[in-house]
Coordinates of C-alpha atoms in Angstrom, one line a residue:
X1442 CA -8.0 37.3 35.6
X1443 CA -8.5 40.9 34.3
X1444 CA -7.3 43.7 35.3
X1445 CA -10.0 46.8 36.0
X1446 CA -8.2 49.0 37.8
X1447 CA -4.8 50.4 38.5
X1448 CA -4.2 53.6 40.4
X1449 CA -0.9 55.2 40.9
X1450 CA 0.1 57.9 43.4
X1451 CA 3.7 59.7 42.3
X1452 CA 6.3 59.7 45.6
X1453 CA 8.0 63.0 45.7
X1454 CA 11.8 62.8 46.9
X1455 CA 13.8 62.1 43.8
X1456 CA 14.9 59.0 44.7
X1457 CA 14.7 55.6 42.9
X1458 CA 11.1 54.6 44.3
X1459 CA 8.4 56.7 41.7
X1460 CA 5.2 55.4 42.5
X1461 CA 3.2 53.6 44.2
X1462 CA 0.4 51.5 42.7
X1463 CA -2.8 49.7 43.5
X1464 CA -4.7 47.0 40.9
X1465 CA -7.9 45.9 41.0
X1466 CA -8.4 42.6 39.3
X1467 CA -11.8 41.5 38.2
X1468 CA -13.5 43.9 40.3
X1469 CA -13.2 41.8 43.5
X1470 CA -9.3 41.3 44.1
X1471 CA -6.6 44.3 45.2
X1472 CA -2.9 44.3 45.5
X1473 CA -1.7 47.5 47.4
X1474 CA 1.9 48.6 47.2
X1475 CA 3.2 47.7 43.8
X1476 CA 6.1 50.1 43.3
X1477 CA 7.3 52.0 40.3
X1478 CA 11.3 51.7 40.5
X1479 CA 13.7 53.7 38.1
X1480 CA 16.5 51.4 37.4
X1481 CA 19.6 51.7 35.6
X1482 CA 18.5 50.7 32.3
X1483 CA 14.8 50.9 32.8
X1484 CA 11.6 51.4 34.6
X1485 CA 10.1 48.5 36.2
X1486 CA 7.6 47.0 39.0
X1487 CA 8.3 45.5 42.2
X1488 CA 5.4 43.7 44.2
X1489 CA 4.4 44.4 47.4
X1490 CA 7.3 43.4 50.2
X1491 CA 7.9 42.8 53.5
X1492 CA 11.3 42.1 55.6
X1493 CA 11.9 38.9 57.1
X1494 CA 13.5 38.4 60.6
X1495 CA 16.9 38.2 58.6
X1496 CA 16.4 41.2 56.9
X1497 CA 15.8 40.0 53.3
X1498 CA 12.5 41.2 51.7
X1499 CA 10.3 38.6 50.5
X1500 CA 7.1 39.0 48.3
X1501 CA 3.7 38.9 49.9
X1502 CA 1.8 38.3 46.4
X1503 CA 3.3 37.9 43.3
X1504 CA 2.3 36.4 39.4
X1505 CA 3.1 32.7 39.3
X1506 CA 3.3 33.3 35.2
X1507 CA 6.2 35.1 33.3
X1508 CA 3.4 36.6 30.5
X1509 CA 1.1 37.9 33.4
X1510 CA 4.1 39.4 34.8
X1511 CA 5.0 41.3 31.8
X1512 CA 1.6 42.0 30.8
X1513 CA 0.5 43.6 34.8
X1514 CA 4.3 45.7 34.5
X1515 CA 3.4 46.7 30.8
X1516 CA 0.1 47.8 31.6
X1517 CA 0.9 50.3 34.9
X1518 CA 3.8 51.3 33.2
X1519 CA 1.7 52.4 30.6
X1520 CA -0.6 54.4 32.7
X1521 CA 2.5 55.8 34.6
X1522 CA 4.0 57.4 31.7
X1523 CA 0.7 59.1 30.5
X1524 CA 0.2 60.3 33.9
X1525 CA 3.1 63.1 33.2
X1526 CA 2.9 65.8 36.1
X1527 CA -0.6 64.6 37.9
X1528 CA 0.1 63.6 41.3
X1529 CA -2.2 60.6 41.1
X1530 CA -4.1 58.9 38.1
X1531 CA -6.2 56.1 37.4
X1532 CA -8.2 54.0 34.9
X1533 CA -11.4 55.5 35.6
X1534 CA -9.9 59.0 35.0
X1535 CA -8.8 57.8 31.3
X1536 CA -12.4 55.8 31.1
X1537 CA -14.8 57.9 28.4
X1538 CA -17.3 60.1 30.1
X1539 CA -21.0 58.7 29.7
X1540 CA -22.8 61.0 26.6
X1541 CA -19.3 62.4 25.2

């Protein structure tokens, strides 16, 4: 599974929550609602979420594989640091423009 697109949209309010993020896989698969979380220590990703009727929060989709994982946060992390003060980026506004 490849990933060919990852758009992020910056969350103003200066709180924890940065960004949140849709990927494309394979031209035929999204996941909305990935979010961009500053942590203590570090920036990382959390997948989309919804509350249960007891109030924990429970993945709706998720990698099954620790490498895919790492690879999916590594790659929108990426992207999110080079987006610097744009409001929104994505891969096709990185992609080379045909004839340059």
């Amino acid at each position: 599974m490849e990933v060919t697109d990852i758009r992020i949209k910056r969350v103003e309010g200066g709180g924890k929550l940065k960004a949140y993020v849709t990927v494309t896989f394979d031209d035929c698969f999204v996941v909305h609602n990935i979010k961009v979380i500053e942590g203590r220590t570090a920036t990382f990703i959390a997948m989309p979420s919804r509350r249960t009727r007891n109030g924990e929060y429970k993945d709706v989709a998720h990698p099954i594989k620790a490498d895919f994982r790492e690879k999916l946060q590594a790659d929108i992390l990426s992207m999110y640091e080079r987006m610097g003060e744009r409001e929104e980026i994505s891969m096709a506004d990185e992609a080379p423009q045909a004839g340059a």
